[in-house]
GROMACS .gro file of C-alpha atoms in nm:
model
  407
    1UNK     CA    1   9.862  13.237   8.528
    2UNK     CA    2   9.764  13.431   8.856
    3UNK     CA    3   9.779  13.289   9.236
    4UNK     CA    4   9.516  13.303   9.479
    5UNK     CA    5   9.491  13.636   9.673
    6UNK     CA    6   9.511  13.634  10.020
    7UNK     CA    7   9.569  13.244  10.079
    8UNK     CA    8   9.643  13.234  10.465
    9UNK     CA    9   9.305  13.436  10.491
   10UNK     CA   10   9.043  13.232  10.259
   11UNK     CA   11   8.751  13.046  10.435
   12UNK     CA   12   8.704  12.682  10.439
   13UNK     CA   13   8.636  12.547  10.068
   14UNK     CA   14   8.931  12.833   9.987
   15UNK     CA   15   9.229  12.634  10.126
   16UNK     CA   16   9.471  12.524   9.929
   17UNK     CA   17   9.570  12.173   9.860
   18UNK     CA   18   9.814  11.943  10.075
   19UNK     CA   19  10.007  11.634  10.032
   20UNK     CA   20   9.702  11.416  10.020
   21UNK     CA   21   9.544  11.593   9.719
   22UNK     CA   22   9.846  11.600   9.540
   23UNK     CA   23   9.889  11.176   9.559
   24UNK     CA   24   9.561  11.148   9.442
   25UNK     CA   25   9.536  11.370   9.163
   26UNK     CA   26   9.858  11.250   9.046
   27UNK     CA   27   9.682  10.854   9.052
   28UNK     CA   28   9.401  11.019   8.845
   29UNK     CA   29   9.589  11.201   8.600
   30UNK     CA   30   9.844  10.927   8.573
   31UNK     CA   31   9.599  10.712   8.389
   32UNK     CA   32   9.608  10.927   8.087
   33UNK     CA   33   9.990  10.965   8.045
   34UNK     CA   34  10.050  11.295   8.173
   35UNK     CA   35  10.359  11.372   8.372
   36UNK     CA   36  10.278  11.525   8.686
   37UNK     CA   37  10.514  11.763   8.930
   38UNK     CA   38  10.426  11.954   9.240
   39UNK     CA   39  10.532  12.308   9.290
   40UNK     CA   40  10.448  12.432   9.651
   41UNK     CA   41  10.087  12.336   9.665
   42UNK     CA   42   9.988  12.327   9.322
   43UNK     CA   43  10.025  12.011   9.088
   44UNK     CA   44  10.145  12.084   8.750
   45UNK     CA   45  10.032  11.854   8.459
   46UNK     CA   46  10.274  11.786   8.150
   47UNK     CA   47  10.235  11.627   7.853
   48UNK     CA   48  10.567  11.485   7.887
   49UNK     CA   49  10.899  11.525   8.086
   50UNK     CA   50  11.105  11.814   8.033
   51UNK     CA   51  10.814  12.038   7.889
   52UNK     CA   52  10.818  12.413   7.973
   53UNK     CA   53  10.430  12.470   7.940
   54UNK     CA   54  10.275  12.291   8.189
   55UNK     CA   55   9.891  12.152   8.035
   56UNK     CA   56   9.753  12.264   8.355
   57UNK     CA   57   9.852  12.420   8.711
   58UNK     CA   58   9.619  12.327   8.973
   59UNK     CA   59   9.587  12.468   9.312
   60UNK     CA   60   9.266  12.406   9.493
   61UNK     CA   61   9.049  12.139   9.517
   62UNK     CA   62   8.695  12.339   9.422
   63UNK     CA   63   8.671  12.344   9.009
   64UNK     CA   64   8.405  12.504   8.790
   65UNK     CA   65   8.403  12.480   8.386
   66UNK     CA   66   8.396  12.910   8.252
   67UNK     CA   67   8.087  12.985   8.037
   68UNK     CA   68   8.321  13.025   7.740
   69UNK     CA   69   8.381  12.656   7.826
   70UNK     CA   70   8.807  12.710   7.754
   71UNK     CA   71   8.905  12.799   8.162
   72UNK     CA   72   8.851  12.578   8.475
   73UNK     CA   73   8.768  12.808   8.796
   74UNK     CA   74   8.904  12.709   9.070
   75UNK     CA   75   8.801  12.936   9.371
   76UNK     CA   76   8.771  13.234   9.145
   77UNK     CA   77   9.104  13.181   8.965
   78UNK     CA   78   9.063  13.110   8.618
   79UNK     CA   79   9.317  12.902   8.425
   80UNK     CA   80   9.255  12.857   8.071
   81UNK     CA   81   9.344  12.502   7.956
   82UNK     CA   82   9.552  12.392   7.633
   83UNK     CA   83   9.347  12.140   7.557
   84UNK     CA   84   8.972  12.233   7.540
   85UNK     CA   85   8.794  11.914   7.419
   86UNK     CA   86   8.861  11.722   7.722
   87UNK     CA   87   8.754  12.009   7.952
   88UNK     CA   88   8.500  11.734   8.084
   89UNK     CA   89   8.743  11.492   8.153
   90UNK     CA   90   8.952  11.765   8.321
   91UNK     CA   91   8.685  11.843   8.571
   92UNK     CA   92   8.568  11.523   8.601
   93UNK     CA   93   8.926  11.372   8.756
   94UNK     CA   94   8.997  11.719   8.931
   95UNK     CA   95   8.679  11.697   9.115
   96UNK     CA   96   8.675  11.280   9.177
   97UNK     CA   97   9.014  11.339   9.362
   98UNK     CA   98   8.870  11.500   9.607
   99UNK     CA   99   8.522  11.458   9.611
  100UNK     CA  100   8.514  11.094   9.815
  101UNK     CA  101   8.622  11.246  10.165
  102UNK     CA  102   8.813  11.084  10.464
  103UNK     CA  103   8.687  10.715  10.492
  104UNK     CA  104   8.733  10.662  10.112
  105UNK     CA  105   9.142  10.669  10.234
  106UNK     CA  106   9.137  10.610  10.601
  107UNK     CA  107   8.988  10.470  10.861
  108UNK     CA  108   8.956  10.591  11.194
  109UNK     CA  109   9.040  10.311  11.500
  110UNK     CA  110   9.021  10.547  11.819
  111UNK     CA  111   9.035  10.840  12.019
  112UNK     CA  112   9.358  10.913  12.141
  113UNK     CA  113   9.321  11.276  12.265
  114UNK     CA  114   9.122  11.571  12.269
  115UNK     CA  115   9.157  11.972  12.315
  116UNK     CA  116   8.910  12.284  12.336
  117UNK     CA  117   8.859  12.241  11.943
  118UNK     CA  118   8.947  11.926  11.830
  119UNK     CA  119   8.987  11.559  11.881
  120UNK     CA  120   9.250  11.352  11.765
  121UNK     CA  121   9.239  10.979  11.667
  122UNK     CA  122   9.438  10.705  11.583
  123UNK     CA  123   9.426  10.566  11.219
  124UNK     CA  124   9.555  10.405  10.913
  125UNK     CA  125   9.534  10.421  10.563
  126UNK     CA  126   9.293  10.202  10.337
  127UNK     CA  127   9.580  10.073  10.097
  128UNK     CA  128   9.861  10.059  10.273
  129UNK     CA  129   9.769  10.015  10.636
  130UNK     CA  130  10.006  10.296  10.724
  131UNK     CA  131   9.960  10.450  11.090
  132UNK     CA  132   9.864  10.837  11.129
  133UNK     CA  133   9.672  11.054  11.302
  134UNK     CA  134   9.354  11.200  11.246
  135UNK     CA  135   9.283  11.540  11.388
  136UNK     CA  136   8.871  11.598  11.390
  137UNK     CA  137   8.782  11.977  11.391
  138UNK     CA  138   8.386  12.043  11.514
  139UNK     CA  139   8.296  12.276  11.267
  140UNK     CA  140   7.912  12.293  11.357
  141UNK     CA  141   7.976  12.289  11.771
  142UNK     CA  142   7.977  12.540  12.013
  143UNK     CA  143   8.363  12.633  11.960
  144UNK     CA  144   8.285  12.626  11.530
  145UNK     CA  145   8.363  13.001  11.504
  146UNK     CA  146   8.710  12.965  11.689
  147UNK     CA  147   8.799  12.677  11.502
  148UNK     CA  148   8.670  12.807  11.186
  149UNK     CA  149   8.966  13.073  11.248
  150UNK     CA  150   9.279  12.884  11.332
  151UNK     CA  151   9.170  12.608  11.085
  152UNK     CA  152   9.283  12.789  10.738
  153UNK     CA  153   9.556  12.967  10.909
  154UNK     CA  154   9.672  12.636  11.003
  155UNK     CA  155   9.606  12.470  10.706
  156UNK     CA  156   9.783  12.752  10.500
  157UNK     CA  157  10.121  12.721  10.697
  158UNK     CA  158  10.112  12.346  10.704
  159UNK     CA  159  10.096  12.325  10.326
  160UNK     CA  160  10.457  12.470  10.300
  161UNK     CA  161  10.655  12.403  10.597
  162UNK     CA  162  10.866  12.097  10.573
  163UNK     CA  163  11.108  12.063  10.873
  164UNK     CA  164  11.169  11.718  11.041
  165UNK     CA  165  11.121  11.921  11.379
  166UNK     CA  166  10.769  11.985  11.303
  167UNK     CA  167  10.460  11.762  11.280
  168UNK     CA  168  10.435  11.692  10.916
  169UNK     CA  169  10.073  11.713  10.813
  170UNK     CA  170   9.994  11.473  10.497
  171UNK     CA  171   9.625  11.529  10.385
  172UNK     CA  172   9.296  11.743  10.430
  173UNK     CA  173   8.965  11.725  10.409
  174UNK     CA  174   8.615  11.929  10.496
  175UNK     CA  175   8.256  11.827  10.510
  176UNK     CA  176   7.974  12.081  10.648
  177UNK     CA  177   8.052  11.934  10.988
  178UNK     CA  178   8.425  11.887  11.063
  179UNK     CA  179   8.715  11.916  10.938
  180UNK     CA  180   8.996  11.673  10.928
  181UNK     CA  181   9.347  11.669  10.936
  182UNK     CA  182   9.534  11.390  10.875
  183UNK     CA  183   9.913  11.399  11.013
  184UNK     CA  184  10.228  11.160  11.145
  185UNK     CA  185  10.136  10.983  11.440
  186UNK     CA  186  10.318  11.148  11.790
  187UNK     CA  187  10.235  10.826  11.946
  188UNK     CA  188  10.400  10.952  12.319
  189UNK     CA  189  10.178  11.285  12.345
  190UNK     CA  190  10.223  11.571  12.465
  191UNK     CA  191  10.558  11.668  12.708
  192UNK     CA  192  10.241  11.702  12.939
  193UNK     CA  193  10.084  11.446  12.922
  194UNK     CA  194  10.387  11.215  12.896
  195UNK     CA  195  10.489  11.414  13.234
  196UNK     CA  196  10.147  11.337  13.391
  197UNK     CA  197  10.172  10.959  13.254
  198UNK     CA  198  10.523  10.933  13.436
  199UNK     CA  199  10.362  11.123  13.783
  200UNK     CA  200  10.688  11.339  13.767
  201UNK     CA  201  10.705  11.776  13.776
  202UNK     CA  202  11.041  11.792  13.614
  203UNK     CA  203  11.300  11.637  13.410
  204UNK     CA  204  11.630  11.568  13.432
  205UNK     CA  205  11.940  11.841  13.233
  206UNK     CA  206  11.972  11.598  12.988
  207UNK     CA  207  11.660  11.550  12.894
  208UNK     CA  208  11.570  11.877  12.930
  209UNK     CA  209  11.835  11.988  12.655
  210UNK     CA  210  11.715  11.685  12.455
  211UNK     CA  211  11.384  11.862  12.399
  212UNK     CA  212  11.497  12.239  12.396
  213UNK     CA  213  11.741  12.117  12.105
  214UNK     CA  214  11.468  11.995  11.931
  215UNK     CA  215  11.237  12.333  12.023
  216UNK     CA  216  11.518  12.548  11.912
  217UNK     CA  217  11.531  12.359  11.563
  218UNK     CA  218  11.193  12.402  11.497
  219UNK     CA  219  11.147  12.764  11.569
  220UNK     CA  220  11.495  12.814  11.358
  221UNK     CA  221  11.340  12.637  11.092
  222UNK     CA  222  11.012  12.826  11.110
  223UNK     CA  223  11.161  13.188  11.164
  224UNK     CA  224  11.372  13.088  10.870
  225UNK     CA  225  11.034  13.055  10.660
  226UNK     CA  226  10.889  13.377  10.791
  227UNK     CA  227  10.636  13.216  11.061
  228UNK     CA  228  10.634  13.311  11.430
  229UNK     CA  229  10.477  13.018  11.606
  230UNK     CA  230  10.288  13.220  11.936
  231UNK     CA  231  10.184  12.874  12.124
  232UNK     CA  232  10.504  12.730  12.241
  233UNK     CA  233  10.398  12.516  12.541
  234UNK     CA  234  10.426  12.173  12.727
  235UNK     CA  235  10.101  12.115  12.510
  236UNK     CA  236  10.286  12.201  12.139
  237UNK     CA  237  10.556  11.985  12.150
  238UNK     CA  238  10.497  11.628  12.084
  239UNK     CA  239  10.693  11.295  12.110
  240UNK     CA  240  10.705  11.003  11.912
  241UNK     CA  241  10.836  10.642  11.975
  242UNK     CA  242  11.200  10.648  11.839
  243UNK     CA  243  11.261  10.274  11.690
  244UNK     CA  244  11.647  10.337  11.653
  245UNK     CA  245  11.652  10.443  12.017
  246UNK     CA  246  11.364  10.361  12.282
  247UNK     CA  247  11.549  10.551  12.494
  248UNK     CA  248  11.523  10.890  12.306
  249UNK     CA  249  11.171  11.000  12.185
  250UNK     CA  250  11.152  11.181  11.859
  251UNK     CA  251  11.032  11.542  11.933
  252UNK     CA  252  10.852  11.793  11.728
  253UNK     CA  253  10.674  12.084  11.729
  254UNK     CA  254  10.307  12.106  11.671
  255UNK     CA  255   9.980  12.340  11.709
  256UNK     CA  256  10.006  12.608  11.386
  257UNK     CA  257   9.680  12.774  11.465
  258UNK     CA  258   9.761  13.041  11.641
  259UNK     CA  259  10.055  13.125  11.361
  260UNK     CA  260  10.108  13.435  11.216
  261UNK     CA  261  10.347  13.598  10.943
  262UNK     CA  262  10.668  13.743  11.061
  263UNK     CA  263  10.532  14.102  10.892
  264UNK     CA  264  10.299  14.080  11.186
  265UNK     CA  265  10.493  14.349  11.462
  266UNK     CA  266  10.160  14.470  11.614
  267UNK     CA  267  10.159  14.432  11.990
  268UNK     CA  268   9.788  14.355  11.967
  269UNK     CA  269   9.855  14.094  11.724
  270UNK     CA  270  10.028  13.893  12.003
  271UNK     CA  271   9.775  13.895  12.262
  272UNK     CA  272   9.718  13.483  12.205
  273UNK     CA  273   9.762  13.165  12.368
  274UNK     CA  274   9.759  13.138  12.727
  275UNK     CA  275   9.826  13.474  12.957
  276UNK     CA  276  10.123  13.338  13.115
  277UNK     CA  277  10.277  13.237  12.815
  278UNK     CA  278  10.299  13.623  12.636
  279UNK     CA  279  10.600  13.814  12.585
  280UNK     CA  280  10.707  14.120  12.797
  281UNK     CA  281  10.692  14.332  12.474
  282UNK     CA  282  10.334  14.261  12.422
  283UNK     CA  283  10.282  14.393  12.755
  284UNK     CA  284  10.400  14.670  12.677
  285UNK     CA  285  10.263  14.763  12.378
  286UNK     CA  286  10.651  14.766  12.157
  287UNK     CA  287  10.730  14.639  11.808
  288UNK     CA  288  10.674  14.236  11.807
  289UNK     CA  289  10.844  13.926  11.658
  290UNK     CA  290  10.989  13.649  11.643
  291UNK     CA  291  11.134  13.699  12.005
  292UNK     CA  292  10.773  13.602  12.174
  293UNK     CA  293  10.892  13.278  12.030
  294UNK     CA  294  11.217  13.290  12.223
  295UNK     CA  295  11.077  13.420  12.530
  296UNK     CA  296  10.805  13.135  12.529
  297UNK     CA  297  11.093  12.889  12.483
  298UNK     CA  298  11.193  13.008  12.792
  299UNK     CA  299  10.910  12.961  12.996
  300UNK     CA  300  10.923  12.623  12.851
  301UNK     CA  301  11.255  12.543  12.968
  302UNK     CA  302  11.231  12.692  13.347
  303UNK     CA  303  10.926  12.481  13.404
  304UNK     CA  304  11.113  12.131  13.264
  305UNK     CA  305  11.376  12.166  13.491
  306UNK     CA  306  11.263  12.381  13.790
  307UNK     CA  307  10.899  12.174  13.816
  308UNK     CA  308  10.632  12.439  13.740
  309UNK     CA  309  10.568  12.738  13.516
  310UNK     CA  310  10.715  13.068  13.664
  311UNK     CA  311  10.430  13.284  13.628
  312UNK     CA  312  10.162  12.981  13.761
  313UNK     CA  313  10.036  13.164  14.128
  314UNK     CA  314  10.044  13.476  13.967
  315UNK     CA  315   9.711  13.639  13.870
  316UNK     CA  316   9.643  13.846  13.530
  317UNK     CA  317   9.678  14.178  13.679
  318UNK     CA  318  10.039  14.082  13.846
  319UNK     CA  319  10.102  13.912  13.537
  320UNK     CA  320  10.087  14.221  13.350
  321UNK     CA  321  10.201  14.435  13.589
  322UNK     CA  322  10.505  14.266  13.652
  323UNK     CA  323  10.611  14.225  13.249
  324UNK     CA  324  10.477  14.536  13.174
  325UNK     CA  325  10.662  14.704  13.416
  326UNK     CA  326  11.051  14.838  13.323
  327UNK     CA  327  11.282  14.593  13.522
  328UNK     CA  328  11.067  14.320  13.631
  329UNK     CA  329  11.223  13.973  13.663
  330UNK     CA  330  11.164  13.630  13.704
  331UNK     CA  331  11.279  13.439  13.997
  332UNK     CA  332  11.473  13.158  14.050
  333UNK     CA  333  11.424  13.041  14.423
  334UNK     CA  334  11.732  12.836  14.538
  335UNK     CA  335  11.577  12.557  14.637
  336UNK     CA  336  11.456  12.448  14.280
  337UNK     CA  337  11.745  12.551  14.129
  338UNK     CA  338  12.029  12.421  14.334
  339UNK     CA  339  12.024  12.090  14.144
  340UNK     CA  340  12.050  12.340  13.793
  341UNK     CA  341  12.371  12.334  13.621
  342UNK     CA  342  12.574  12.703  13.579
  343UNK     CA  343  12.483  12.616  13.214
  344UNK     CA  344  12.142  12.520  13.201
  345UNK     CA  345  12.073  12.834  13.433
  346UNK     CA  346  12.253  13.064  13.187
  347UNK     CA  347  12.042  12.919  12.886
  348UNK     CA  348  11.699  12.963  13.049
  349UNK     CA  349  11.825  13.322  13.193
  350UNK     CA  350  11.920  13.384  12.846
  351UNK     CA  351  11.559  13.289  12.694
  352UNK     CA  352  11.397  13.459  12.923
  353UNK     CA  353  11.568  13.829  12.872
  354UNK     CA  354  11.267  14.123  12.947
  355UNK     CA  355  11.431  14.315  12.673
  356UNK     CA  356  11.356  14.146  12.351
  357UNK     CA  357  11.694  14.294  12.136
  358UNK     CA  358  11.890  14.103  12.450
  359UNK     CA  359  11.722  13.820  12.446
  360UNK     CA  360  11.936  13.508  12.291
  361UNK     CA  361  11.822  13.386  11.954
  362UNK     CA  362  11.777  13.100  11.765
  363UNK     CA  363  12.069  13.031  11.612
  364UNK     CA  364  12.261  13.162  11.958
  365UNK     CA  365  12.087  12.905  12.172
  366UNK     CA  366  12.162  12.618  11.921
  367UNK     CA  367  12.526  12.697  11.982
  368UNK     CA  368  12.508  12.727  12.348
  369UNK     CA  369  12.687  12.518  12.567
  370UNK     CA  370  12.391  12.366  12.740
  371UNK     CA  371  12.274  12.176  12.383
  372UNK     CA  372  12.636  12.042  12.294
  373UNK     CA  373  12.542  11.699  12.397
  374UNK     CA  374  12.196  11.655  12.193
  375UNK     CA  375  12.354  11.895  11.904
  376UNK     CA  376  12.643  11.584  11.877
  377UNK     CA  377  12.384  11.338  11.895
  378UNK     CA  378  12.112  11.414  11.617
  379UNK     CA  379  12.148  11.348  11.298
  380UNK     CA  380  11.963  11.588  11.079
  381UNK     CA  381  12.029  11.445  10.787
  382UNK     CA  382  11.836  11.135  10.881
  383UNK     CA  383  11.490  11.176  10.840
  384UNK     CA  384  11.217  11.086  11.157
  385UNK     CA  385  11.099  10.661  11.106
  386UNK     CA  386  10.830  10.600  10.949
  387UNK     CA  387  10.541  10.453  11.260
  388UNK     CA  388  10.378  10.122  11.172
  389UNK     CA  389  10.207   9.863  11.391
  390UNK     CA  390  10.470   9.698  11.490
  391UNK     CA  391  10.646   9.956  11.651
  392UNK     CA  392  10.330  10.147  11.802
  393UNK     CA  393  10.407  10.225  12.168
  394UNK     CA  394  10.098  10.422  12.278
  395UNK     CA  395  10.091  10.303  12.664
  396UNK     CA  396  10.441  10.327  12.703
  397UNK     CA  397  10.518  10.471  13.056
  398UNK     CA  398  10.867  10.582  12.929
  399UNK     CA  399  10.983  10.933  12.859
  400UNK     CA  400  11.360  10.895  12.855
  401UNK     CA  401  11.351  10.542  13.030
  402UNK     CA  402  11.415  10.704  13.384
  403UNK     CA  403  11.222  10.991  13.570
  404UNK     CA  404  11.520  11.133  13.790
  405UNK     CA  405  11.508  11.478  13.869
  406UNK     CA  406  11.828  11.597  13.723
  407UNK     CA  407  12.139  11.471  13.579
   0.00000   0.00000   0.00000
């Protein structure tokens, strides 16, 4: 059997299946008997368990029966099927899973948020009343072409990254007008609009490292998979009500549209996302990587604890001019940063290297001293709450439970 060429670059009916799909095609298959596995983003139907031949691998959504009436298509790949006479009945449940659309398995209660291609909306599923989140792409407005873009890019890395730093993403569907993505429910928002919420410009060390731990472990996780995220911001990380401990939101990483492949090391590649938020190497034209990741981190991190970004009253031309330009710097007046521990200076110094094979990585800004505390307190192994009514907190006014400037 083949795989589909190409997958992060296939148009709208091209993109592969998610999490959603594969609980419905397993409820339709499951009536006849068949034992059902997932592998990646395909579904893989068995006659019975332990059987080395699967009956049949599926892996998109879109099936046509072959004139020789022995293969199902599915997006142009052909996959011949063991047992012909119920071809019909294999088309018939392949197609039925899907076919029904968003309101056949949730319904949407309300807006919660909107951005410059999407809206997002609170919601919950038809049988089990389970809360989510419903993003709403506008495939037919005036920003369809951009989001007709970033929508199967982020589709494609959603189907396989499974980190609980990142926003998990559980189902997907398309019509001629939108496109919907249906995800865990990051009930606090955005860092800022939680910041905005709280009327506050900064955030106390401790909070600060709660979040940059969190940041870290995403883009470790990610790197680790091959993806470069290009769109760390206040706007891509996300909180969510924390039942075991109001006190501590939940935080993940969110916004895969603008990712790319780690094979990507054109400079050109990396001109994305807002201007003040690109790398010094892309400035300047070098190899690129993962690094814009770290750098963005950075950026990030000075503007949590310092109070504003540190590029913000700079226009594009000084903007490139100074990253572009062989020793420029970023500066730390005293006055915001006379509050900063040695240690929390050191880390965002660090992040924010102009030479990208200086710049900390990763795995060295997990270790550093500045994220022992929240590195003792999480728990990996414990995976996020599930969010139900009950313990819905959407006008919570509460980051950390305080809004002093530093600890």
């Amino acid at each position: 059997m083949g795989e589909p060429a190409n997958e992060g670059d296939g148009y709208l009916h091209e993109l592969p299946i998610v999490e959603g799909l594969v609980k419905r095609l397993r409820a339709a298959f499951g009536r006849r008997n068949y034992w059902c596995r997932t592998f990646g983003a395909s579904v893989e139907l068995y006659n019975r368990r332990g059987d080395v031949v699967p009956r049949l691998r599926v892996v998109a959504p879109d099936v046509e029966i072959g004139v020789d009436n022995k293969t199902l298509i599915l997006d142009g790949l052909a996959l011949e099927v063991h047992d012909v006479a119920m071809m019909s009945d294999w088309r018939y449940w392949l197609v039925s899973a899907n076919e029904h659309g968003l309101s056949k398995y949730y319904t949407l209660q309300r807006e919660i948020s909107r951005g410059q291609y999407s809206k997002v909306f609170l919601a919950s599923t038809v049988s089990t009343n389970d809360i989510v989140a419903v993003r709403v792409l506008d495939l037919k407005g005036s920003k369809a072409k951009e989001a007709a873009i970033l929508l199967p890019r982020e589709v494609h890395f959603l189907r396989f990254v499974r980190s609980p730093f990142v926003v998990r993403a559980y189902d997907f569907f398309v019509d001629k007008d939108s496109a919907q993505i249906v995800a865990e429910l990051m009930d606090y928002g955005s860092i800022r609009s939680m910041m905005m919420k709280e009327g506050v410009q900064s955030l106390t060390e401790r909070q600060v490292a709660w979040i940059m731990f969190h940041v870290l472990s995403a883009l470790r996780d990610l790197h680790g998979l091959g993806v470069i995220h290009r769109n760390v911001s206040l706007y891509s990380v996300l909180m969510q009500y924390n039942p075991g401990d109001p006190e501590t939101p939940i935080v993940k990483l969110a916004d895969l549209g603008l990712a790319c492949s780690s094979t990507n090391t054109r400079a050109e590649d990396f001109v994305v996302g807002a201007l003040v938020n690109i790398a010094p190497e892309v400035f300047r034209k070098q190899k690129c990587g993962k690094e814009v990741d770290l750098w963005a981190s950075g950026l990030l991190c000075y503007h949590l604890l310092a109070g504003h970004h540190p590029l913000e009253k700079m226009d594009s031309a000084q903007i490139a001019f100074e990253l572009g330009t062989q020793g420029g710097r970023i500066s730390y007046k005293e006055q915001e940063w006379a509050g900063v521990s040695r240690a929390g200076r050191d880390f965002t110094e660090a992040l924010l290297e102009f030479e990208q094979a200086k710049r900390m990585n990763t795995e060295a800004a997990l270790a550093h001293s500045f994220l022992a505390e929240p590195a003792q307190r999480f728990n990996h192994t414990i995976p996020a709450p599930a969010i139900g009514p009950e313990n819905l907190n959407l006008q919570a006014g509460t980051l950390f439970g305080q809004s002093s400037r530093h600890s």
